């Protein structure tokens, strides 16, 4: 096994170029000013009203998105576990099919669907129903997030659910448990690792997204991701962008640490 | 003794495959009943119908005279010990045992006492706080039993509970289960495909094949008086020969007339004859009922096992005295060791109806 160590070399190079070096660069820029002197200003900039609001909104929308995904995905996991039989794989395939389409395209499609004179309102209008005004609101952003990230919740939950031995469920019923007790005392604790990794896989990309808020928020909804993106691109202030990125990373790490506390065995965590 | 449990004309189909056909079974209170049969004969299905995990297509399940056919498993006064233990991996030993007690709303003190009592009963006194996933197979099995019996079920269902254990542990657990059964004074319904296990442990053995009950009786009864060729071959080793019942108490086997004790088969009627290998008496050539030559010899520990060619049939013989290969010997059989059975008229009938 040890002889084959060189096989890991490409992977190490990849980690080095893809993760370590960029991370070091961000840390460097985050703690320096335009002239290259050490400063904490880029970090403390998070306290600016505009930045703090964007971070708060990002955390809030990501949280709502995560909860909605969980509430949608868990019943799917339960139903797939109980029914579907040999068709399980196919149903999961259908559910995660959107994942195979380009992320930008998917989000853009929602923009077209939700627009005030878009597809949905066209249909509503032809049915003589009131049009919906949802585009460019936080609700539209959450909708886009849920649509984009739901498969990342379904997959890990389905995976742990499918592995739960049916004998355990029967044993619980045999010992007098009601359906509700089986859910709370057996299914939920046993599927916790899947729930945790699902939450991680949805929350992290949701809190950092800027594409969804840009497309579906119509430039009116600023999430921390949008601010950072603008600092790097429009304003060319990579120092401020790096500093804010570091703050966001810390928030994500704190969320993950809190989350992992629920997961005794740490099996499900991916961080 | 009254019937604690009754299956009345129970049938079950899985995808057009008739697994149980018009099965009737009565279980007396406080017995150790074993369902015995080859793989796929419907033992687990029968047990799961009793447990409430499967609803029969036809027929009724009675518990203490009351119809429970449609009662869900969590409402039945019976508990199951699952073949693969099915212990909850996210709970300790104690929490596993307490699961049913908590649901029925018992006090903490009662639960603590019960856990202690149950662990003592299965000889695992100090294990309450252990992680169940760290236990050996035999220990997990004991905890599964403890978890079931603390709920004081009137009937305990066990589906091949010793199937995954090694031989030595199996034998120990067999004795422990018998002891438990006697201490608890409850009814055990036990599923196994191991005939030795069935004979050792049970008060009543139910031999099943292809969804039918072939024979039901005490272990002695099943072993000594198999009702058909299936039971005879499935339980222990046996010589099964075609014969003709000449008249009451006389049967012709391989051209030789053997006195026997069976009556009521009519005259000159073709029958099947079962003779257990340990019931064949070998002796000096010419001094028995039939002569033959030893063709195989194996030492089995307690006895020798030999094959003897006689009358064109290869007899399986077990004896504590040894006759070397090639030696001419005589065979004789005591009349009461010859078991006569009706010959099945067709292949199909072999799996057929034995009403109990
Ligand atoms: N849920 C099911 N769906 C379809 N067929 C089933 C199902 N359960 C059992 N069967 C079939 O019913 C027949 C009897 O099964 P059962 O499990 O009762 O056998 P068994 O006597 O317990 O066998 P074993 O000793 O192998 O456990 C088998 O042919 C099996 O394939
Ligand atoms: Mg079985």
XYZ file of C-alpha atoms and ligand atoms in Angstrom:
659
model
C 0.000 0.000 0.000
C 2.749 2.395 0.947
C 4.619 1.658 -2.226
C 1.757 3.187 -4.183
C 2.059 6.472 -2.378
C 3.075 8.307 -5.532
C -0.431 7.625 -6.842
C -1.701 10.305 -4.482
C 0.674 12.887 -5.991
C -1.782 14.386 -8.525
C -4.298 14.703 -5.735
C -1.817 16.511 -3.522
C -0.872 18.886 -6.343
C -4.548 19.530 -6.914
C -5.154 20.297 -3.235
C -2.118 22.542 -3.161
C -3.059 24.573 -6.241
C -6.801 24.429 -5.779
C -7.162 24.944 -2.067
C -4.051 25.752 -0.093
C -2.506 28.437 -2.304
C -5.751 30.358 -2.932
C -6.559 30.158 0.762
C -3.147 31.548 1.691
C -3.617 34.322 -0.876
C -6.982 35.237 0.651
C -5.522 35.275 4.147
C -2.668 37.477 2.889
C -4.909 40.002 1.100
C -7.439 39.919 3.924
C -4.918 41.238 6.384
C -3.170 43.853 4.200
C -4.099 47.228 2.735
C -3.542 48.437 -0.844
C 0.085 49.251 -0.045
C 0.757 45.820 1.441
C 0.828 46.912 5.112
C -0.821 44.850 7.812
C -4.333 45.975 8.725
C -7.516 44.640 10.321
C -9.703 47.109 8.423
C -10.807 44.534 5.838
C -12.031 42.280 8.654
C -13.740 44.931 10.738
C -15.420 46.194 7.566
C -18.037 43.542 8.195
C -19.429 45.835 10.870
C -20.379 48.403 8.196
C -24.132 48.525 7.992
C -24.287 47.492 4.349
C -22.001 44.490 4.908
C -23.576 43.342 8.160
C -27.035 43.495 6.587
C -25.865 41.452 3.597
C -24.328 38.834 5.877
C -27.433 38.723 8.055
C -29.723 38.367 5.038
C -27.498 35.659 3.548
C -27.563 33.682 6.791
C -31.337 34.140 7.122
C -32.188 33.132 3.541
C -29.768 30.192 3.688
C -31.380 29.066 6.930
C -34.887 29.281 5.472
C -33.724 27.454 2.361
C -32.108 24.703 4.476
C -35.226 24.220 6.596
C -37.474 24.086 3.539
C -35.153 21.588 1.834
C -35.109 19.435 4.964
C -38.897 19.514 5.276
C -39.224 18.523 1.626
C -36.460 15.932 1.515
C -37.161 13.999 4.714
C -40.648 12.829 3.741
C -39.248 11.885 0.337
C -36.641 9.750 2.137
C -39.322 8.157 4.297
C -41.567 7.395 1.359
C -38.731 5.996 -0.750
C -37.673 3.790 2.173
C -41.137 2.383 2.616
C -42.428 2.087 -0.927
C -41.176 2.322 -4.495
C -39.561 -1.146 -4.258
C -37.285 -1.760 -7.245
C -38.160 1.613 -8.747
C -36.332 3.459 -5.955
C -33.250 4.118 -8.039
C -35.364 5.562 -10.835
C -37.282 7.903 -8.514
C -34.038 9.177 -6.998
C -32.670 9.650 -10.502
C -35.669 11.806 -11.451
C -35.283 13.833 -8.263
C -31.639 14.605 -8.829
C -31.924 15.007 -12.590
C -31.849 18.850 -12.374
C -28.369 18.514 -10.905
C -27.135 17.454 -14.317
C -28.167 20.690 -15.923
C -25.964 23.730 -15.740
C -26.524 25.674 -12.555
C -26.643 29.049 -14.314
C -29.122 27.775 -16.881
C -31.419 26.423 -14.214
C -31.402 29.656 -12.290
C -31.905 31.667 -15.446
C -34.852 29.477 -16.343
C -36.505 30.427 -13.062
C -35.998 34.073 -13.888
C -37.890 33.529 -17.122
C -40.612 31.570 -15.347
C -41.147 34.001 -12.515
C -40.770 37.313 -14.348
C -43.711 39.695 -14.117
C -44.500 39.065 -17.765
C -42.968 35.593 -17.648
C -44.271 32.119 -18.344
C -46.151 31.559 -15.098
C -47.922 34.886 -15.212
C -48.723 34.228 -18.860
C -50.506 31.035 -17.893
C -52.212 32.678 -14.929
C -53.339 35.532 -17.156
C -54.827 33.228 -19.767
C -56.778 31.582 -16.927
C -57.964 35.025 -15.828
C -56.100 34.713 -12.524
C -54.159 37.449 -10.765
C -50.478 37.542 -11.707
C -47.891 36.819 -9.002
C -45.289 39.446 -8.180
C -42.484 37.347 -6.830
C -39.450 38.093 -8.993
C -36.884 40.368 -7.334
C -38.078 39.473 -3.824
C -36.283 37.407 -1.165
C -38.974 34.764 -1.694
C -37.836 34.307 -5.284
C -34.238 33.966 -4.106
C -35.226 31.306 -1.562
C -37.254 29.498 -4.213
C -34.228 29.430 -6.500
C -31.973 28.240 -3.695
C -34.366 25.448 -2.743
C -34.674 24.330 -6.329
C -30.925 24.371 -6.887
C -29.871 22.732 -3.640
C -32.704 20.297 -2.854
C -30.956 17.316 -4.499
C -28.035 17.817 -2.114
C -30.444 17.294 0.775
C -32.299 14.359 -0.763
C -29.249 12.313 -1.670
C -27.569 11.982 1.747
C -30.915 11.530 3.520
C -32.020 8.879 1.061
C -28.663 7.141 1.417
C -28.841 6.712 5.192
C -32.556 5.947 5.107
C -32.103 3.179 2.588
C -29.501 1.592 4.838
C -31.706 1.461 7.949
C -32.475 -2.194 8.572
C -36.187 -2.851 8.244
C -35.934 -5.321 11.114
C -35.279 -2.362 13.434
C -38.556 -0.765 12.428
C -40.377 -4.038 12.899
C -38.666 -4.585 16.239
C -39.879 -1.180 17.410
C -43.463 -1.942 16.378
C -43.130 -5.342 17.993
C -42.192 -3.668 21.269
C -45.372 -1.626 21.146
C -44.210 1.575 19.420
C -46.692 3.705 17.496
C -45.819 5.099 14.081
C -44.867 8.396 15.692
C -42.570 6.738 18.241
C -40.893 4.762 15.477
C -40.225 8.036 13.658
C -38.896 9.967 16.647
C -37.057 7.204 18.510
C -35.720 5.076 15.673
C -35.852 6.652 12.218
C -34.825 10.196 13.137
C -31.830 9.284 15.328
C -30.640 6.714 12.807
C -30.914 9.108 9.872
C -29.186 11.952 11.741
C -25.880 11.528 9.863
C -27.708 12.001 6.551
C -29.605 15.010 7.869
C -26.392 16.611 9.069
C -24.541 16.155 5.825
C -27.610 17.285 3.892
C -27.788 20.474 5.958
C -24.089 21.076 5.401
C -24.328 20.513 1.678
C -27.265 22.907 1.347
C -26.417 25.593 3.867
C -22.842 26.271 2.770
C -23.515 26.904 -0.916
C -26.726 28.772 -0.063
C -25.034 31.202 2.300
C -22.282 31.965 -0.208
C -24.352 32.177 -3.380
C -24.373 35.339 -5.437
C -25.690 34.047 -8.743
C -29.148 33.161 -7.487
C -29.619 36.470 -5.705
C -28.356 38.314 -8.755
C -30.685 36.575 -11.208
C -33.782 36.326 -9.085
C -33.230 39.360 -6.897
C -32.908 41.746 -9.801
C -29.857 43.496 -8.321
C -31.939 44.673 -5.381
C -31.095 41.897 -2.972
C -27.562 42.018 -1.715
C -26.238 38.923 -0.022
C -22.728 38.774 1.386
C -21.761 36.769 -1.692
C -22.819 39.634 -3.956
C -20.813 42.152 -1.946
C -17.691 40.026 -2.094
C -18.141 39.348 -5.782
C -18.487 43.091 -6.461
C -15.379 43.928 -4.453
C -13.362 41.500 -6.548
C -14.846 42.385 -9.943
C -16.417 45.848 -10.088
C -14.424 47.645 -7.408
C -11.194 45.745 -7.872
C -10.682 45.795 -4.108
C -9.374 42.299 -3.548
C -8.224 43.210 -0.041
C -11.745 44.001 1.148
C -13.163 41.022 -0.775
C -10.665 38.702 0.922
C -11.328 40.135 4.357
C -15.089 39.675 4.024
C -14.562 36.166 2.643
C -12.561 35.283 5.740
C -15.370 36.542 7.979
C -17.906 34.496 6.058
C -15.689 31.427 6.344
C -15.588 31.856 10.082
C -19.373 32.063 10.214
C -19.654 28.881 8.150
C -17.160 27.081 10.360
C -19.079 28.130 13.461
C -22.351 26.874 11.944
C -20.734 23.570 11.080
C -19.260 23.206 14.541
C -22.682 23.801 16.101
C -24.185 21.291 13.729
C -21.610 18.629 14.431
C -22.465 18.804 18.098
C -25.783 17.158 17.214
C -24.028 14.390 15.390
C -22.496 12.309 18.158
C -20.568 9.955 15.932
C -19.505 12.531 13.401
C -20.165 9.983 10.661
C -22.224 12.275 8.504
C -20.104 15.379 8.606
C -18.171 16.316 5.548
C -16.291 19.219 7.018
C -54.582 -26.623 28.933
C -56.322 -24.221 26.616
C -55.170 -22.857 23.283
C -53.348 -19.573 23.653
C -52.997 -19.173 19.930
C -54.793 -20.582 16.944
C -54.314 -20.290 13.206
C -57.481 -21.153 11.322
C -57.310 -21.988 7.615
C -54.582 -19.440 6.969
C -53.438 -18.910 3.374
C -50.874 -16.485 2.034
C -49.776 -15.727 -1.514
C -46.727 -13.741 -2.566
C -46.908 -12.690 -6.237
C -49.148 -15.636 -7.130
C -46.859 -17.981 -5.240
C -48.919 -19.856 -2.662
C -46.644 -19.880 0.380
C -49.133 -21.076 2.995
C -52.180 -23.081 2.003
C -55.057 -23.544 4.433
C -52.791 -23.875 7.417
C -54.347 -24.808 10.747
C -52.357 -24.758 13.956
C -53.243 -24.805 17.628
C -50.732 -23.743 20.239
C -51.351 -24.844 23.808
C -50.532 -22.491 26.636
C -47.055 -22.791 28.082
C -45.583 -25.081 25.434
C -42.335 -24.861 23.551
C -43.481 -25.292 19.988
C -41.042 -25.494 17.103
C -41.817 -24.934 13.449
C -39.346 -27.089 11.561
C -38.858 -27.385 7.839
C -36.519 -26.804 4.916
C -35.661 -23.337 3.670
C -38.545 -21.586 1.989
C -41.293 -23.797 3.429
C -43.083 -20.864 5.034
C -41.866 -20.921 8.644
C -40.961 -17.236 8.806
C -44.159 -16.323 6.996
C -46.180 -18.254 9.586
C -44.345 -16.548 12.433
C -44.775 -13.104 10.867
C -48.503 -13.712 10.501
C -48.625 -14.526 14.217
C -46.545 -11.424 14.995
C -48.790 -9.231 12.858
C -46.218 -8.187 10.265
C -48.059 -9.972 7.478
C -51.825 -10.149 7.052
C -53.005 -13.498 5.725
C -55.038 -13.512 2.508
C -57.481 -15.908 4.093
C -58.074 -17.373 7.509
C -57.984 -16.068 11.040
C -55.506 -15.727 13.876
C -56.945 -16.185 17.351
C -55.203 -15.126 20.549
C -56.819 -16.458 23.710
C -59.918 -17.053 21.642
C -60.096 -13.487 20.299
C -59.681 -12.685 16.619
C -56.485 -10.644 16.181
C -56.079 -11.140 12.430
C -56.186 -7.415 11.734
C -54.535 -6.158 14.906
C -51.232 -4.343 14.217
C -48.051 -5.763 15.826
C -47.782 -2.970 18.404
C -51.167 -3.967 19.820
C -50.405 -7.680 20.204
C -49.383 -9.237 23.498
C -46.488 -11.046 21.980
C -42.870 -10.203 21.325
C -40.419 -11.355 18.728
C -36.751 -12.215 18.889
C -35.472 -11.450 15.410
C -32.998 -13.638 13.572
C -30.510 -10.810 13.129
C -31.106 -9.484 16.648
C -32.380 -6.096 15.398
C -30.983 -4.244 18.401
C -31.171 -0.458 18.135
C -27.583 0.582 17.367
C -28.047 4.124 18.710
C -28.965 2.920 22.188
C -27.103 1.213 25.002
C -27.950 -2.268 26.195
C -30.107 -0.815 28.968
C -31.929 1.588 26.633
C -32.660 -1.265 24.257
C -34.191 -3.310 27.045
C -36.144 -0.307 28.323
C -37.635 0.528 24.912
C -40.875 -1.413 25.287
C -41.242 -0.546 28.978
C -40.967 3.192 28.327
C -43.636 2.972 25.656
C -46.006 1.276 28.048
C -45.329 4.117 30.493
C -43.672 2.202 33.323
C -41.992 4.126 36.150
C -38.240 4.728 36.086
C -37.803 2.581 39.147
C -39.758 -0.305 37.663
C -37.728 -0.031 34.456
C -34.436 -0.042 36.373
C -35.433 -3.155 38.290
C -36.643 -4.883 35.148
C -33.401 -4.189 33.264
C -31.467 -5.652 36.146
C -33.708 -8.679 36.350
C -33.593 -9.322 32.607
C -29.819 -8.955 32.401
C -29.443 -11.397 35.258
C -31.754 -13.823 33.533
C -29.567 -13.871 30.426
C -26.337 -13.905 32.437
C -25.143 -10.441 31.434
C -25.420 -8.633 34.753
C -23.072 -5.686 34.284
C -23.790 -4.801 30.692
C -26.551 -2.185 31.059
C -24.382 0.743 29.957
C -22.532 -0.994 27.157
C -22.812 -0.030 23.527
C -24.768 -2.778 21.753
C -22.639 -2.605 18.631
C -19.616 -3.699 20.685
C -21.193 -6.978 21.809
C -20.455 -10.399 20.335
C -23.148 -12.230 18.369
C -24.094 -14.419 21.305
C -24.301 -11.451 23.650
C -26.444 -9.492 21.188
C -28.739 -12.480 20.954
C -29.138 -12.535 24.722
C -29.939 -8.822 24.805
C -32.509 -9.323 22.057
C -34.125 -11.996 24.210
C -33.936 -9.785 27.314
C -35.506 -6.884 25.405
C -38.415 -9.083 24.397
C -39.125 -10.787 27.712
C -39.127 -7.701 29.968
C -42.468 -6.815 28.413
C -43.882 -10.029 29.881
C -45.419 -11.236 26.624
C -47.711 -14.232 26.819
C -46.084 -15.666 23.727
C -42.491 -15.236 22.598
C -41.769 -15.699 18.898
C -38.230 -16.670 17.933
C -37.093 -16.847 14.301
C -33.939 -18.947 14.068
C -32.469 -17.018 16.979
C -29.361 -19.181 17.098
C -28.796 -19.335 13.352
C -25.773 -17.037 13.360
C -23.945 -18.579 16.310
C -21.197 -21.179 16.271
C -21.905 -24.749 17.300
C -20.699 -24.560 20.898
C -22.501 -21.315 21.644
C -25.591 -22.684 19.960
C -25.685 -25.653 22.268
C -25.192 -23.468 25.352
C -27.950 -21.125 24.217
C -30.284 -24.054 23.566
C -30.074 -25.028 27.219
C -30.439 -21.413 28.315
C -33.566 -20.981 26.245
C -35.109 -24.096 27.767
C -34.222 -22.802 31.240
C -35.677 -19.378 30.430
C -38.851 -20.902 29.118
C -39.283 -22.886 32.327
C -38.488 -19.901 34.554
C -40.828 -17.531 32.735
C -43.626 -20.002 32.210
C -44.666 -18.526 28.867
C -45.333 -19.998 25.442
C -42.435 -20.142 22.977
C -42.943 -20.475 19.243
C -39.583 -21.226 17.743
C -38.564 -21.421 14.099
C -35.623 -23.478 12.926
C -34.505 -25.597 10.013
C -32.175 -27.570 12.279
C -33.876 -30.844 13.176
C -31.519 -31.574 16.043
C -32.313 -28.207 17.639
C -36.016 -28.885 17.222
C -35.817 -32.318 18.812
C -33.670 -31.092 21.733
C -35.732 -28.093 22.744
C -39.372 -28.594 21.956
C -42.457 -29.964 23.630
C -44.163 -29.992 20.259
C -42.561 -30.103 16.831
C -44.455 -29.003 13.726
C -42.802 -30.297 10.576
C -43.594 -28.136 7.551
C -42.930 -28.514 3.855
C -44.040 -26.285 0.978
C -46.545 -24.453 3.114
C -48.198 -27.536 4.538
C -47.919 -29.080 7.960
C -46.577 -32.569 7.431
C -46.736 -33.795 10.983
C -47.128 -32.403 14.465
C -46.241 -34.154 17.672
C -43.725 -34.635 20.442
C -40.088 -34.976 19.369
C -40.187 -38.720 20.177
C -43.347 -39.128 18.185
C -41.933 -37.305 15.168
C -38.682 -39.223 15.247
C -40.026 -42.693 15.952
C -43.244 -42.585 14.004
C -42.811 -40.325 10.969
C -46.092 -40.203 9.091
C -44.576 -39.907 5.648
C -41.331 -40.196 3.737
C -40.702 -36.437 3.913
C -40.753 -36.367 7.695
C -38.660 -39.528 7.854
C -35.925 -38.126 5.619
C -36.003 -34.659 7.104
C -35.714 -35.822 10.705
C -32.527 -37.785 11.257
C -31.041 -40.391 8.940
C -33.213 -43.166 7.704
C -33.552 -46.076 5.326
C -36.680 -45.585 3.276
C -37.707 -48.651 1.282
C -40.646 -49.592 -0.836
C -42.541 -52.565 0.605
C -45.756 -54.515 0.390
C -47.988 -54.850 3.416
C -48.963 -58.517 3.071
C -51.435 -58.353 5.925
C -51.618 -56.817 9.386
C -48.250 -57.009 11.136
C -46.345 -58.494 8.175
C -44.489 -56.522 5.519
C -42.386 -57.752 2.591
C -39.263 -55.712 2.003
C -36.767 -56.578 -0.778
C -38.373 -59.980 -1.049
C -38.050 -60.824 2.630
C -40.993 -60.955 5.041
C -40.510 -58.845 8.167
C -42.880 -58.991 11.125
C -43.970 -55.528 12.222
C -46.546 -53.990 14.533
C -48.611 -51.831 12.164
C -52.147 -52.716 11.263
C -54.958 -51.350 9.173
C -53.172 -50.897 5.829
C -55.163 -53.664 4.113
C -53.729 -56.678 2.266
C -51.020 -56.657 -0.413
C -50.857 -52.900 -0.279
C -47.729 -51.038 -1.464
C -46.295 -48.930 1.357
C -43.194 -46.969 2.318
C -41.118 -48.402 5.134
C -38.788 -46.405 7.394
C -36.048 -48.080 9.372
C -33.669 -45.881 11.367
C -29.976 -46.749 10.918
C -29.521 -47.359 14.639
C -32.358 -49.913 14.561
C -30.655 -52.232 12.083
C -28.960 -55.039 14.024
C -25.874 -56.531 12.394
C -24.772 -60.051 13.189
C -22.968 -63.127 11.947
C -23.920 -64.008 8.352
C -26.858 -66.397 8.114
C -28.121 -65.687 11.595
C -30.443 -62.762 10.828
C -33.380 -61.955 8.577
C -31.268 -61.032 5.580
C -27.630 -61.342 4.488
C -25.376 -58.649 3.041
C -21.838 -57.306 2.735
C -20.354 -54.207 4.407
C -19.343 -51.713 1.704
C -18.396 -48.597 3.676
C -17.249 -47.832 7.181
C -16.846 -44.503 8.973
C -16.016 -43.878 12.613
C -18.343 -41.186 13.969
C -17.256 -40.895 17.578
C -20.122 -42.436 19.529
C -20.732 -45.113 16.909
C -19.638 -46.539 13.597
C -21.586 -45.779 10.491
C -21.640 -48.498 7.861
C -23.227 -49.105 4.517
C -24.355 -52.638 3.896
C -25.339 -54.026 0.478
C -28.212 -56.418 1.011
C -31.120 -57.419 -1.224
C -30.022 -54.856 -3.817
C -30.378 -51.938 -1.366
C -27.700 -49.920 0.337
C -28.586 -49.956 4.022
C -27.342 -47.230 6.317
C -26.432 -48.785 9.645
C -25.189 -47.247 12.884
C -23.726 -49.546 15.486
C -21.299 -49.436 18.394
C -19.648 -52.632 17.137
C -17.510 -52.520 14.045
C -17.698 -54.774 10.984
C -14.880 -54.265 8.464
C -15.506 -53.525 4.802
C -16.060 -56.710 2.779
C -17.321 -58.711 5.706
C -20.486 -60.751 5.113
C -23.072 -59.882 7.779
C -26.683 -60.499 8.592
C -29.311 -57.796 9.146
C -32.312 -57.953 11.414
C -34.849 -55.419 12.668
C -37.119 -55.608 15.693
C -40.794 -55.521 14.641
C -41.561 -52.321 16.589
C -38.682 -50.505 14.865
C -40.271 -50.906 11.478
C -42.367 -47.862 10.641
C -44.953 -48.270 7.871
C -46.261 -45.264 5.958
C -48.854 -44.808 3.241
C -47.246 -44.447 -0.152
C -48.015 -41.118 -1.827
C -50.035 -41.766 -5.010
C -48.281 -38.991 -6.941
C -45.395 -36.565 -6.644
C -47.785 -33.806 -5.672
C -49.251 -35.650 -2.796
C -45.889 -35.816 -1.119
C -46.364 -32.282 0.064
C -49.920 -32.789 0.965
C -52.359 -32.249 3.698
C -51.940 -33.814 7.021
C -54.811 -32.620 9.123
C -54.078 -31.867 12.719
N -42.163 -10.475 1.213
C -42.109 -11.485 0.350
N -42.334 -11.277 -0.958
C -42.299 -12.294 -1.844
N -42.044 -13.574 -1.520
C -41.806 -13.850 -0.230
C -41.825 -12.826 0.776
N -41.560 -13.398 1.969
C -41.384 -14.706 1.720
N -41.532 -14.998 0.413
C -41.435 -16.323 -0.203
O -42.246 -17.200 0.542
C -41.628 -18.470 0.682
C -41.543 -18.829 2.157
O -40.704 -17.914 2.801
P -40.346 -18.001 4.334
O -39.490 -16.848 4.620
O -41.601 -18.146 5.116
O -39.524 -19.333 4.400
P -38.769 -19.994 5.631
O -39.427 -21.296 5.861
O -38.713 -19.052 6.767
O -37.330 -20.234 5.032
P -35.882 -20.027 5.666
O -35.570 -21.249 6.449
O -35.007 -19.912 4.454
O -35.917 -18.771 6.476
C -40.284 -18.363 -0.001
O -40.396 -18.948 -1.260
C -40.043 -16.881 -0.118
O -39.298 -16.593 -1.264
Mg -37.092 -17.898 7.680
